Amino acid sequence: MKLYNMNLSNFATKSRLVIYEKGINVEMAPIPGGDLHSAVYAKVNMLGKTPCLDADGLTIPESEVINEYLEDKFPTPALLPKSPEGRAKVRIITRFHDLYLEPPLRSLFGQMNPKTRDEKVVGEKVTEFKSRLDQLEKIIADGGFATGSDFTLADCALAPTMFFATNLLPAFGAKPLDGRPRIAAWWTHVQTRPSVKKALGEMGEALAAMQRGGN
Ligand SMILES: N[C@@H](CCC(=O)N[C@@H](CS)C(=O)NCC(=O)O)C(=O)O
């Protein structure tokens, strides 16, 4: 199997986390053509996004579909609980992450340079992201991992985005952990997990390289 991967991508890191947790033998492949929008990569993944899994002939785009496939294919160690209720709790968070929490943060990626940023966009998106964090504070578990004592797909979804939130938001005068004790406790706890240390370490190196390049 092969994951079309970029270490800086929070969505690719969601899937790398599952691969590391399960110890699956997956090749980390660069994007063909060197660009997500290259014609050659469009033939692999018409969506032009990372991650994308080549599961020995079956092409699977979308991080959460990849993660659920890997969970089905390699059930041990489990990253979804056994009970329907437990599984629903994890999926509430993964879906909340993908549809509501991450998009306003992503809108800020192009606004990092104070000289060129659109202050209206920054104001709106920072406000929206903070209100999503307030919602997350209400649904994340009070202690332990995102849904309780077990590390799950919910932690895989949240951790890479929280990496960006804690690294990038201070540039906009916002502190994502302040006044959100459950998220703050989860963030401290989840970073002790070896798979999380490895995957976020890779994100950190990629971010530093990008910043050295002046982007
Ligand atoms: N819903 C997708 C989102 C993937 C995504 O947006 N990936 C970003 C990198 S973090 C990307 O490929 N962006 C390129 C683009 O949208 O043009 C998933 O869960 O995999």
mmCIF file with all atom_site columns, N, CA, C and O and ligand atoms in Angstrom, residues 9-12 14 36-37 48-51 61-64 98 106, ligand 1:
data_model
loop_
_atom_site.group_PDB
_atom_site.id
_atom_site.type_symbol
_atom_site.label_atom_id
_atom_site.label_alt_id
_atom_site.label_comp_id
_atom_site.label_asym_id
_atom_site.label_entity_id
_atom_site.label_seq_id
_atom_site.pdbx_PDB_ins_code
_atom_site.Cartn_x
_atom_site.Cartn_y
_atom_site.Cartn_z
_atom_site.occupancy
_atom_site.B_iso_or_equiv
_atom_site.pdbx_formal_charge
_atom_site.auth_seq_id
_atom_site.auth_comp_id
_atom_site.auth_asym_id
_atom_site.auth_atom_id
_atom_site.pdbx_PDB_model_num
ATOM   1  N N   . SER A 1 9   ? 0.683   18.412 5.737   1.00 0.00 ? 9   SER A N   1
ATOM   2  C CA  . SER A 1 9   ? -0.787  18.386 5.634   1.00 0.00 ? 9   SER A CA  1
ATOM   3  C C   . SER A 1 9   ? -1.418  17.803 6.906   1.00 0.00 ? 9   SER A C   1
ATOM   4  O O   . SER A 1 9   ? -1.097  16.688 7.320   1.00 0.00 ? 9   SER A O   1
ATOM   5  N N   . ASN A 1 10  ? -2.327  18.556 7.484   1.00 0.00 ? 10  ASN A N   1
ATOM   6  C CA  . ASN A 1 10  ? -2.997  18.031 8.689   1.00 0.00 ? 10  ASN A CA  1
ATOM   7  C C   . ASN A 1 10  ? -3.892  16.836 8.331   1.00 0.00 ? 10  ASN A C   1
ATOM   8  O O   . ASN A 1 10  ? -4.024  15.896 9.128   1.00 0.00 ? 10  ASN A O   1
ATOM   9  N N   . PHE A 1 11  ? -4.482  16.846 7.122   1.00 0.00 ? 11  PHE A N   1
ATOM   10 C CA  . PHE A 1 11  ? -5.324  15.703 6.745   1.00 0.00 ? 11  PHE A CA  1
ATOM   11 C C   . PHE A 1 11  ? -4.473  14.459 6.477   1.00 0.00 ? 11  PHE A C   1
ATOM   12 O O   . PHE A 1 11  ? -4.850  13.350 6.872   1.00 0.00 ? 11  PHE A O   1
ATOM   13 N N   . ALA A 1 12  ? -3.324  14.627 5.822   1.00 0.00 ? 12  ALA A N   1
ATOM   14 C CA  . ALA A 1 12  ? -2.434  13.471 5.611   1.00 0.00 ? 12  ALA A CA  1
ATOM   15 C C   . ALA A 1 12  ? -1.927  12.967 6.960   1.00 0.00 ? 12  ALA A C   1
ATOM   16 O O   . ALA A 1 12  ? -1.793  11.749 7.173   1.00 0.00 ? 12  ALA A O   1
ATOM   17 N N   . LYS A 1 14  ? -3.528  13.015 9.744   1.00 0.00 ? 14  LYS A N   1
ATOM   18 C CA  . LYS A 1 14  ? -4.627  12.197 10.309  1.00 0.00 ? 14  LYS A CA  1
ATOM   19 C C   . LYS A 1 14  ? -4.450  10.728 9.940   1.00 0.00 ? 14  LYS A C   1
ATOM   20 O O   . LYS A 1 14  ? -4.626  9.828  10.752  1.00 0.00 ? 14  LYS A O   1
ATOM   21 N N   . LEU A 1 36  ? 0.011   19.009 -6.135  1.00 0.00 ? 36  LEU A N   1
ATOM   22 C CA  . LEU A 1 36  ? -1.345  18.461 -5.964  1.00 0.00 ? 36  LEU A CA  1
ATOM   23 C C   . LEU A 1 36  ? -2.235  18.737 -7.171  1.00 0.00 ? 36  LEU A C   1
ATOM   24 O O   . LEU A 1 36  ? -3.229  18.041 -7.391  1.00 0.00 ? 36  LEU A O   1
ATOM   25 N N   . HIS A 1 37  ? -1.878  19.780 -7.936  1.00 0.00 ? 37  HIS A N   1
ATOM   26 C CA  . HIS A 1 37  ? -2.727  20.145 -9.073  1.00 0.00 ? 37  HIS A CA  1
ATOM   27 C C   . HIS A 1 37  ? -2.113  19.726 -10.413 1.00 0.00 ? 37  HIS A C   1
ATOM   28 O O   . HIS A 1 37  ? -2.560  20.190 -11.476 1.00 0.00 ? 37  HIS A O   1
ATOM   29 N N   . GLY A 1 48  ? -7.422  16.097 -6.363  1.00 0.00 ? 48  GLY A N   1
ATOM   30 C CA  . GLY A 1 48  ? -6.191  16.892 -6.243  1.00 0.00 ? 48  GLY A CA  1
ATOM   31 C C   . GLY A 1 48  ? -5.849  17.238 -4.814  1.00 0.00 ? 48  GLY A C   1
ATOM   32 O O   . GLY A 1 48  ? -5.367  18.338 -4.527  1.00 0.00 ? 48  GLY A O   1
ATOM   33 N N   . LYS A 1 49  ? -6.123  16.324 -3.905  1.00 0.00 ? 49  LYS A N   1
ATOM   34 C CA  . LYS A 1 49  ? -5.847  16.578 -2.486  1.00 0.00 ? 49  LYS A CA  1
ATOM   35 C C   . LYS A 1 49  ? -5.028  15.443 -1.885  1.00 0.00 ? 49  LYS A C   1
ATOM   36 O O   . LYS A 1 49  ? -5.042  14.322 -2.377  1.00 0.00 ? 49  LYS A O   1
ATOM   37 N N   . THR A 1 50  ? -4.339  15.753 -0.777  1.00 0.00 ? 50  THR A N   1
ATOM   38 C CA  . THR A 1 50  ? -3.671  14.734 -0.002  1.00 0.00 ? 50  THR A CA  1
ATOM   39 C C   . THR A 1 50  ? -4.388  14.636 1.332   1.00 0.00 ? 50  THR A C   1
ATOM   40 O O   . THR A 1 50  ? -4.880  15.664 1.814   1.00 0.00 ? 50  THR A O   1
ATOM   41 N N   . PRO A 1 51  ? -4.569  13.440 1.929   1.00 0.00 ? 51  PRO A N   1
ATOM   42 C CA  . PRO A 1 51  ? -3.973  12.178 1.522   1.00 0.00 ? 51  PRO A CA  1
ATOM   43 C C   . PRO A 1 51  ? -4.817  11.448 0.485   1.00 0.00 ? 51  PRO A C   1
ATOM   44 O O   . PRO A 1 51  ? -5.989  11.782 0.266   1.00 0.00 ? 51  PRO A O   1
ATOM   45 N N   . PRO A 1 61  ? -9.473  8.227  -1.735  1.00 0.00 ? 61  PRO A N   1
ATOM   46 C CA  . PRO A 1 61  ? -9.217  9.589  -1.278  1.00 0.00 ? 61  PRO A CA  1
ATOM   47 C C   . PRO A 1 61  ? -9.957  9.851  0.038   1.00 0.00 ? 61  PRO A C   1
ATOM   48 O O   . PRO A 1 61  ? -10.704 8.986  0.508   1.00 0.00 ? 61  PRO A O   1
ATOM   49 N N   . GLU A 1 62  ? -9.764  11.013 0.624   1.00 0.00 ? 62  GLU A N   1
ATOM   50 C CA  . GLU A 1 62  ? -10.474 11.479 1.828   1.00 0.00 ? 62  GLU A CA  1
ATOM   51 C C   . GLU A 1 62  ? -9.974  10.782 3.097   1.00 0.00 ? 62  GLU A C   1
ATOM   52 O O   . GLU A 1 62  ? -10.161 9.570  3.288   1.00 0.00 ? 62  GLU A O   1
ATOM   53 N N   . SER A 1 63  ? -9.366  11.578 3.953   1.00 0.00 ? 63  SER A N   1
ATOM   54 C CA  . SER A 1 63  ? -8.692  11.046 5.147   1.00 0.00 ? 63  SER A CA  1
ATOM   55 C C   . SER A 1 63  ? -9.593  10.154 6.006   1.00 0.00 ? 63  SER A C   1
ATOM   56 O O   . SER A 1 63  ? -9.154  9.099  6.485   1.00 0.00 ? 63  SER A O   1
ATOM   57 N N   . GLU A 1 64  ? -10.850 10.554 6.197   1.00 0.00 ? 64  GLU A N   1
ATOM   58 C CA  . GLU A 1 64  ? -11.679 9.764  7.107   1.00 0.00 ? 64  GLU A CA  1
ATOM   59 C C   . GLU A 1 64  ? -12.094 8.436  6.470   1.00 0.00 ? 64  GLU A C   1
ATOM   60 O O   . GLU A 1 64  ? -12.247 7.434  7.163   1.00 0.00 ? 64  GLU A O   1
ATOM   61 N N   . ASP A 1 98  ? -13.920 17.622 10.562  1.00 0.00 ? 98  ASP A N   1
ATOM   62 C CA  . ASP A 1 98  ? -13.773 17.815 9.114   1.00 0.00 ? 98  ASP A CA  1
ATOM   63 C C   . ASP A 1 98  ? -14.695 18.915 8.572   1.00 0.00 ? 98  ASP A C   1
ATOM   64 O O   . ASP A 1 98  ? -14.289 19.694 7.705   1.00 0.00 ? 98  ASP A O   1
ATOM   65 N N   . ARG A 1 106 ? -8.249  26.663 8.238   1.00 0.00 ? 106 ARG A N   1
ATOM   66 C CA  . ARG A 1 106 ? -7.638  26.564 6.897   1.00 0.00 ? 106 ARG A CA  1
ATOM   67 C C   . ARG A 1 106 ? -7.726  27.901 6.149   1.00 0.00 ? 106 ARG A C   1
ATOM   68 O O   . ARG A 1 106 ? -6.812  28.270 5.421   1.00 0.00 ? 106 ARG A O   1
HETATM 69 N N1  . LIG B 2 .   ? -11.621 16.347 2.958   1.00 0.00 ? 1   LIG B N1  1
HETATM 70 C C1  . LIG B 2 .   ? -10.256 16.046 2.597   1.00 0.00 ? 1   LIG B C1  1
HETATM 71 C C2  . LIG B 2 .   ? -9.429  17.300 2.760   1.00 0.00 ? 1   LIG B C2  1
HETATM 72 C C3  . LIG B 2 .   ? -7.999  17.088 2.280   1.00 0.00 ? 1   LIG B C3  1
HETATM 73 C C4  . LIG B 2 .   ? -7.295  18.416 2.075   1.00 0.00 ? 1   LIG B C4  1
HETATM 74 O O1  . LIG B 2 .   ? -7.911  19.491 1.974   1.00 0.00 ? 1   LIG B O1  1
HETATM 75 N N2  . LIG B 2 .   ? -5.991  18.321 1.985   1.00 0.00 ? 1   LIG B N2  1
HETATM 76 C C5  . LIG B 2 .   ? -5.235  19.509 1.698   1.00 0.00 ? 1   LIG B C5  1
HETATM 77 C C6  . LIG B 2 .   ? -3.883  19.431 2.380   1.00 0.00 ? 1   LIG B C6  1
HETATM 78 S S1  . LIG B 2 .   ? -4.053  19.519 4.135   1.00 0.00 ? 1   LIG B S1  1
HETATM 79 C C7  . LIG B 2 .   ? -5.049  19.614 0.211   1.00 0.00 ? 1   LIG B C7  1
HETATM 80 O O2  . LIG B 2 .   ? -4.749  18.625 -0.422  1.00 0.00 ? 1   LIG B O2  1
HETATM 81 N N3  . LIG B 2 .   ? -5.249  20.802 -0.350  1.00 0.00 ? 1   LIG B N3  1
HETATM 82 C C8  . LIG B 2 .   ? -5.075  21.052 -1.748  1.00 0.00 ? 1   LIG B C8  1
HETATM 83 C C9  . LIG B 2 .   ? -6.277  21.673 -2.354  1.00 0.00 ? 1   LIG B C9  1
HETATM 84 O O3  . LIG B 2 .   ? -7.362  21.668 -1.743  1.00 0.00 ? 1   LIG B O3  1
HETATM 85 O O4  . LIG B 2 .   ? -6.139  22.193 -3.440  1.00 0.00 ? 1   LIG B O4  1
HETATM 86 C C10 . LIG B 2 .   ? -9.721  14.900 3.448   1.00 0.00 ? 1   LIG B C10 1
HETATM 87 O O5  . LIG B 2 .   ? -10.274 14.651 4.538   1.00 0.00 ? 1   LIG B O5  1
HETATM 88 O O6  . LIG B 2 .   ? -8.785  14.217 3.026   1.00 0.00 ? 1   LIG B O6  1
#
